[in-house]
Amino acid sequence: MRTSKSTPSFLHFVEKLSISMMVSWKQHKEITFFKDIKGFTLKVMVKHLLSIEPEEPLALKILQDFETFMRGFVSLPIYIPGTAYVNAVKDVGFTRGDFLDVILSKRSLNDEEIVCIVSDIMLGGYETTATLLALLIYFLGHAPNVFQKLKEEHEAIRKRKEDGELMNWEDYEMEFTSKVIYESMRCGIVVKFVHRRALKDVQYKGYFIPAGWKVLPVCTGVHLDPSRHENRTEFNPCRWTDKASYKKVMPFGGGPLLCPGPGLAKVEISFFLHHLVLNY
C-alpha cells in the first residue's frame, strides 16, 4: 500500500473526500466522529485497493459487509444464531459475490488467500487509521497550544495556494503535523500488541519459549516506558524533534511483518487534518 509521487490523483481524491466531509459536517449541530471517519477511511481503501468510487453501490455494500465482519471479529466465537459472530461468519461467504469478485481476475491466488489478504489490508488500513484519527482529535482537544501550532502550520500552507487549489506532494511535507501523528500513535497505542510465533526454542531473560508458542509483544511497555520517554503521559509532539525518538516506538510493528501502509495512513491523516483545523 505504498503511496508515491506518481499518483497525484490519489492525493486529490483524499483531499476532495476530506473537503466533502467538512461540508457535510457543517450542516449538522452534532456529528458522530468515529462512525463518520470510519466511512472516510474505508472509502479511501476501496478506492486505493479496488479502484471503486465511493458513491458506487458496491462501495456501500462493502462498507456494510465490513462493518458486519468487524463486529464479529471482536466478539466471542460462540456459534449462537443471531449473534455478531455468526453474522460475520455468514457474511464471509456472502461477500465473495461483492468485492472479492472485483479482484479475482487481478490475482493468481485462491479464494482463501484473497480473503486473508483483503481482510488483513482492509483491517490495517481502515479500522486502525480511523481509531488513530479519533484519538488524535481527542488529544488535540485537550492540548489547545498544540492545536494552535498545528493550525498555524496549515494556515501557512493555505497561504501559498490559490483559491480552490488542491495540495500536492510538496505540501505534504508537514513537519509539525508529522510530529502530532507520531505522538498520537505513542500515547494512543492503537495496536495494543502484535502476534508472533517462535520458530525455534528461545531463551530470553531467564524465560524459555518453546518453538511453536505464540508471543504477543505489548506495545504499551515500549510506548510508555519512562526510561525511554520523559514525562511519558504528556502529549508532547515536540519530543519528536529528536530523531532518536523514532527508534523508541513500534506503532507499525517491525521486522518482515512491518505494517505495509504507514505512508498511506499518514497521507490520509495529514490531508484530513489540513481541512479540519482550518474549518473548526
GROMACS .gro file of C-alpha atoms in nm:
model
  280
    1MET     CA    1   0.000   0.000   0.000
    2ARG     CA    2   0.273   0.242  -0.085
    3THR     CA    3   0.199   0.594  -0.198
    4SER     CA    4   0.430   0.754  -0.449
    5LYS     CA    5   0.482   1.082  -0.629
    6SER     CA    6   0.349   0.916  -0.944
    7THR     CA    7  -0.005   0.924  -0.806
    8PRO     CA    8  -0.106   1.289  -0.751
    9SER     CA    9  -0.461   1.191  -0.844
   10PHE     CA   10  -0.477   0.984  -0.526
   11LEU     CA   11  -0.378   1.288  -0.317
   12HIS     CA   12  -0.651   1.489  -0.484
   13PHE     CA   13  -0.902   1.213  -0.417
   14VAL     CA   14  -0.816   1.208  -0.044
   15GLU     CA   15  -0.835   1.587  -0.024
   16LYS     CA   16  -1.166   1.614  -0.207
   17LEU     CA   17  -1.309   1.345   0.018
   18SER     CA   18  -1.188   1.542   0.321
   19ILE     CA   19  -1.349   1.860   0.188
   20SER     CA   20  -1.680   1.682   0.129
   21MET     CA   21  -1.680   1.565   0.492
   22MET     CA   22  -1.624   1.921   0.616
   23VAL     CA   23  -1.915   2.043   0.403
   24SER     CA   24  -2.137   1.764   0.531
   25TRP     CA   25  -2.049   1.827   0.896
   26LYS     CA   26  -2.127   2.199   0.870
   27GLN     CA   27  -2.488   2.104   0.805
   28HIS     CA   28  -2.520   1.932   1.145
   29LYS     CA   29  -2.507   2.061   1.501
   30GLU     CA   30  -2.368   1.729   1.623
   31ILE     CA   31  -2.173   1.455   1.447
   32THR     CA   32  -2.067   1.101   1.534
   33PHE     CA   33  -1.699   1.148   1.456
   34PHE     CA   34  -1.576   0.790   1.482
   35LYS     CA   35  -1.858   0.649   1.271
   36ASP     CA   36  -1.808   0.913   1.003
   37ILE     CA   37  -1.431   0.881   0.999
   38LYS     CA   38  -1.456   0.504   0.956
   39GLY     CA   39  -1.661   0.571   0.645
   40PHE     CA   40  -1.392   0.811   0.528
   41THR     CA   41  -1.104   0.565   0.573
   42LEU     CA   42  -1.297   0.279   0.413
   43LYS     CA   43  -1.376   0.491   0.108
   44VAL     CA   44  -1.005   0.564   0.073
   45MET     CA   45  -0.925   0.193   0.096
   46VAL     CA   46  -1.177   0.074  -0.164
   47LYS     CA   47  -1.058   0.347  -0.400
   48HIS     CA   48  -0.688   0.274  -0.343
   49LEU     CA   49  -0.711  -0.107  -0.342
   50LEU     CA   50  -1.003  -0.182  -0.571
   51SER     CA   51  -1.041   0.138  -0.779
   52ILE     CA   52  -1.406   0.167  -0.675
   53GLU     CA   53  -1.558   0.514  -0.646
   54PRO     CA   54  -1.714   0.585  -0.301
   55GLU     CA   55  -2.054   0.671  -0.448
   56GLU     CA   56  -2.088   0.339  -0.628
   57PRO     CA   57  -2.344   0.095  -0.477
   58LEU     CA   58  -2.069  -0.167  -0.449
   59ALA     CA   59  -1.870   0.061  -0.218
   60LEU     CA   60  -2.170   0.098   0.012
   61LYS     CA   61  -2.219  -0.279   0.013
   62ILE     CA   62  -1.854  -0.331   0.104
   63LEU     CA   63  -1.893  -0.086   0.395
   64GLN     CA   64  -2.196  -0.278   0.525
   65ASP     CA   65  -2.022  -0.615   0.485
   66PHE     CA   66  -1.705  -0.497   0.653
   67GLU     CA   67  -1.893  -0.345   0.948
   68THR     CA   68  -2.059  -0.684   0.999
   69PHE     CA   69  -1.720  -0.853   0.975
   70MET     CA   70  -1.564  -0.616   1.231
   71ARG     CA   71  -1.843  -0.666   1.483
   72GLY     CA   72  -1.785  -1.041   1.461
   73PHE     CA   73  -1.407  -1.003   1.463
   74VAL     CA   74  -1.409  -0.864   1.818
   75SER     CA   75  -1.689  -1.086   1.953
   76LEU     CA   76  -1.684  -1.415   2.144
   77PRO     CA   77  -1.653  -1.707   1.895
   78ILE     CA   78  -1.971  -1.880   2.014
   79TYR     CA   79  -2.195  -2.016   1.741
   80ILE     CA   80  -2.537  -1.885   1.852
   81PRO     CA   81  -2.773  -1.778   1.569
   82GLY     CA   82  -2.824  -1.403   1.552
   83THR     CA   83  -2.503  -1.309   1.732
   84ALA     CA   84  -2.239  -1.079   1.582
   85TYR     CA   85  -2.002  -1.374   1.545
   86VAL     CA   86  -2.249  -1.588   1.348
   87ASN     CA   87  -2.350  -1.294   1.127
   88ALA     CA   88  -1.983  -1.229   1.049
   89VAL     CA   89  -1.921  -1.595   0.962
   90LYS     CA   90  -2.216  -1.589   0.723
   91ASP     CA   91  -2.104  -1.258   0.579
   92VAL     CA   92  -1.765  -1.401   0.480
   93GLY     CA   93  -1.949  -1.626   0.239
   94PHE     CA   94  -2.179  -1.356   0.107
   95THR     CA   95  -1.900  -1.107   0.036
   96ARG     CA   96  -1.746  -1.337  -0.222
   97GLY     CA   97  -2.002  -1.206  -0.469
   98ASP     CA   98  -1.906  -0.848  -0.393
   99PHE     CA   99  -1.557  -0.705  -0.359
  100LEU     CA  100  -1.375  -1.037  -0.385
  101ASP     CA  101  -1.504  -1.081  -0.739
  102VAL     CA  102  -1.354  -0.745  -0.824
  103ILE     CA  103  -1.000  -0.870  -0.757
  104LEU     CA  104  -1.033  -1.236  -0.857
  105SER     CA  105  -0.932  -1.153  -1.211
  106LYS     CA  106  -0.635  -0.947  -1.090
  107ARG     CA  107  -0.471  -1.202  -0.859
  108SER     CA  108  -0.339  -1.554  -0.922
  109LEU     CA  109  -0.446  -1.663  -0.573
  110ASN     CA  110  -0.709  -1.900  -0.439
  111ASP     CA  111  -1.020  -1.769  -0.267
  112GLU     CA  112  -0.888  -1.828   0.085
  113GLU     CA  113  -0.568  -1.636   0.015
  114ILE     CA  114  -0.762  -1.346  -0.135
  115VAL     CA  115  -0.996  -1.327   0.164
  116CYS     CA  116  -0.699  -1.325   0.402
  117ILE     CA  117  -0.510  -1.057   0.209
  118VAL     CA  118  -0.806  -0.824   0.164
  119SER     CA  119  -0.924  -0.870   0.523
  120ASP     CA  120  -0.577  -0.800   0.664
  121ILE     CA  121  -0.517  -0.494   0.447
  122MET     CA  122  -0.865  -0.354   0.499
  123LEU     CA  123  -0.839  -0.412   0.874
  124GLY     CA  124  -0.500  -0.245   0.889
  125GLY     CA  125  -0.588   0.049   0.665
  126TYR     CA  126  -0.946   0.104   0.777
  127GLU     CA  127  -1.006   0.038   1.145
  128THR     CA  128  -0.665   0.139   1.279
  129THR     CA  129  -0.644   0.463   1.078
  130ALA     CA  130  -0.994   0.565   1.189
  131THR     CA  131  -0.909   0.486   1.551
  132LEU     CA  132  -0.586   0.686   1.531
  133LEU     CA  133  -0.770   0.987   1.387
  134ALA     CA  134  -1.028   0.973   1.665
  135LEU     CA  135  -0.756   0.954   1.931
  136LEU     CA  136  -0.562   1.234   1.765
  137ILE     CA  137  -0.865   1.464   1.778
  138TYR     CA  138  -0.914   1.372   2.144
  139PHE     CA  139  -0.554   1.465   2.227
  140LEU     CA  140  -0.579   1.793   2.034
  141GLY     CA  141  -0.896   1.880   2.224
  142HIS     CA  142  -0.700   1.858   2.548
  143ALA     CA  143  -0.394   2.044   2.418
  144PRO     CA  144  -0.503   2.385   2.281
  145ASN     CA  145  -0.143   2.502   2.245
  146VAL     CA  146  -0.065   2.204   2.021
  147PHE     CA  147  -0.381   2.265   1.819
  148GLN     CA  148  -0.286   2.630   1.765
  149LYS     CA  149   0.064   2.540   1.643
  150LEU     CA  150  -0.084   2.277   1.412
  151LYS     CA  151  -0.331   2.530   1.275
  152GLU     CA  152  -0.053   2.780   1.207
  153GLU     CA  153   0.135   2.522   1.001
  154HIS     CA  154  -0.170   2.453   0.786
  155GLU     CA  155  -0.257   2.822   0.752
  156ALA     CA  156   0.093   2.876   0.612
  157ILE     CA  157   0.031   2.601   0.356
  158ARG     CA  158  -0.302   2.750   0.254
  159LYS     CA  159  -0.148   3.096   0.207
  160ARG     CA  160   0.084   2.952  -0.060
  161LYS     CA  161  -0.209   2.817  -0.259
  162GLU     CA  162  -0.452   2.985  -0.495
  163ASP     CA  163  -0.822   2.979  -0.403
  164GLY     CA  164  -0.954   2.630  -0.464
  165GLU     CA  165  -0.609   2.491  -0.548
  166LEU     CA  166  -0.554   2.138  -0.422
  167MET     CA  167  -0.243   2.031  -0.236
  168ASN     CA  168   0.049   1.836  -0.382
  169TRP     CA  169   0.342   1.626  -0.261
  170GLU     CA  170   0.545   1.935  -0.171
  171ASP     CA  171   0.265   2.047   0.062
  172TYR     CA  172   0.269   1.704   0.225
  173GLU     CA  173   0.599   1.794   0.395
  174MET     CA  174   0.419   1.893   0.716
  175GLU     CA  175   0.683   1.878   0.988
  176PHE     CA  176   0.470   1.955   1.293
  177THR     CA  177   0.176   1.752   1.163
  178SER     CA  178   0.403   1.451   1.139
  179LYS     CA  179   0.511   1.502   1.500
  180VAL     CA  180   0.146   1.521   1.611
  181ILE     CA  181   0.068   1.196   1.430
  182TYR     CA  182   0.361   1.010   1.587
  183GLU     CA  183   0.285   1.143   1.935
  184SER     CA  184  -0.078   1.033   1.893
  185MET     CA  185   0.041   0.685   1.800
  186ARG     CA  186   0.270   0.678   2.102
  187CYS     CA  187   0.008   0.794   2.351
  188GLY     CA  188  -0.295   0.631   2.190
  189ILE     CA  189  -0.135   0.292   2.119
  190VAL     CA  190  -0.386   0.193   1.851
  191VAL     CA  191  -0.237  -0.155   1.817
  192LYS     CA  192  -0.202  -0.289   2.171
  193PHE     CA  193   0.008  -0.592   2.078
  194VAL     CA  194   0.136  -0.784   1.776
  195HIS     CA  195   0.112  -1.156   1.703
  196ARG     CA  196   0.434  -1.351   1.661
  197ARG     CA  197   0.522  -1.722   1.675
  198ALA     CA  198   0.853  -1.867   1.794
  199LEU     CA  199   1.014  -2.052   1.501
  200LYS     CA  200   1.263  -2.224   1.731
  201ASP     CA  201   1.328  -2.267   2.102
  202VAL     CA  202   1.428  -1.933   2.255
  203GLN     CA  203   1.590  -1.836   2.585
  204TYR     CA  204   1.508  -1.475   2.678
  205LYS     CA  205   1.596  -1.311   3.011
  206GLY     CA  206   1.565  -1.636   3.200
  207TYR     CA  207   1.246  -1.745   3.024
  208PHE     CA  208   1.221  -2.046   2.793
  209ILE     CA  209   0.990  -2.004   2.491
  210PRO     CA  210   0.934  -2.335   2.306
  211ALA     CA  211   0.915  -2.343   1.927
  212GLY     CA  212   0.558  -2.300   1.808
  213TRP     CA  213   0.443  -2.091   2.102
  214LYS     CA  214   0.273  -1.759   2.032
  215VAL     CA  215   0.443  -1.446   2.160
  216LEU     CA  216   0.248  -1.120   2.195
  217PRO     CA  217   0.478  -0.818   2.245
  218VAL     CA  218   0.273  -0.549   2.422
  219CYS     CA  219   0.333  -0.206   2.268
  220THR     CA  220   0.233  -0.023   2.587
  221GLY     CA  221   0.552  -0.142   2.752
  222VAL     CA  222   0.756   0.037   2.485
  223HIS     CA  223   0.544   0.347   2.419
  224LEU     CA  224   0.501   0.438   2.786
  225ASP     CA  225   0.839   0.324   2.916
  226PRO     CA  226   0.965   0.602   3.149
  227SER     CA  227   1.325   0.512   3.067
  228ARG     CA  228   1.258   0.589   2.701
  229HIS     CA  229   1.014   0.881   2.719
  230GLU     CA  230   1.044   1.177   2.954
  231ASN     CA  231   0.703   1.270   3.102
  232ARG     CA  232   0.561   0.963   2.930
  233THR     CA  233   0.193   1.050   2.990
  234GLU     CA  234   0.225   1.402   2.849
  235PHE     CA  235   0.104   1.464   2.493
  236ASN     CA  236   0.407   1.647   2.359
  237PRO     CA  237   0.467   1.634   1.981
  238CYS     CA  238   0.788   1.835   2.021
  239ARG     CA  239   0.962   1.528   2.165
  240TRP     CA  240   0.983   1.407   1.803
  241THR     CA  241   1.226   1.686   1.716
  242ASP     CA  242   1.488   1.440   1.839
  243LYS     CA  243   1.523   1.189   1.555
  244ALA     CA  244   1.629   0.922   1.805
  245SER     CA  245   1.270   0.919   1.934
  246TYR     CA  246   1.155   0.729   1.626
  247LYS     CA  247   1.359   0.428   1.738
  248LYS     CA  248   1.182   0.420   2.075
  249VAL     CA  249   0.835   0.322   1.950
  250MET     CA  250   0.683   0.048   1.734
  251PRO     CA  251   0.350   0.186   1.605
  252PHE     CA  252   0.374  -0.011   1.279
  253GLY     CA  253   0.518  -0.333   1.422
  254GLY     CA  254   0.859  -0.440   1.297
  255GLY     CA  255   1.067  -0.689   1.104
  256PRO     CA  256   0.931  -0.876   0.800
  257LEU     CA  257   0.574  -0.820   0.926
  258LEU     CA  258   0.604  -0.442   0.936
  259CYS     CA  259   0.272  -0.274   0.856
  260PRO     CA  260   0.261  -0.223   0.476
  261GLY     CA  261   0.065   0.102   0.484
  262PRO     CA  262   0.221   0.365   0.713
  263GLY     CA  263   0.267   0.607   0.422
  264LEU     CA  264  -0.096   0.577   0.317
  265ALA     CA  265  -0.218   0.634   0.673
  266LYS     CA  266  -0.005   0.948   0.712
  267VAL     CA  267  -0.133   1.090   0.383
  268GLU     CA  268  -0.495   1.032   0.484
  269ILE     CA  269  -0.450   1.184   0.827
  270SER     CA  270  -0.238   1.482   0.713
  271PHE     CA  271  -0.475   1.587   0.436
  272PHE     CA  272  -0.780   1.534   0.654
  273LEU     CA  273  -0.627   1.737   0.938
  274HIS     CA  274  -0.545   2.020   0.697
  275HIS     CA  275  -0.911   2.087   0.630
  276LEU     CA  276  -1.030   2.002   0.980
  277VAL     CA  277  -0.808   2.253   1.162
  278LEU     CA  278  -0.887   2.524   0.907
  279ASN     CA  279  -1.262   2.477   0.940
  280TYR     CA  280  -1.308   2.425   1.313
   0.00000   0.00000   0.00000
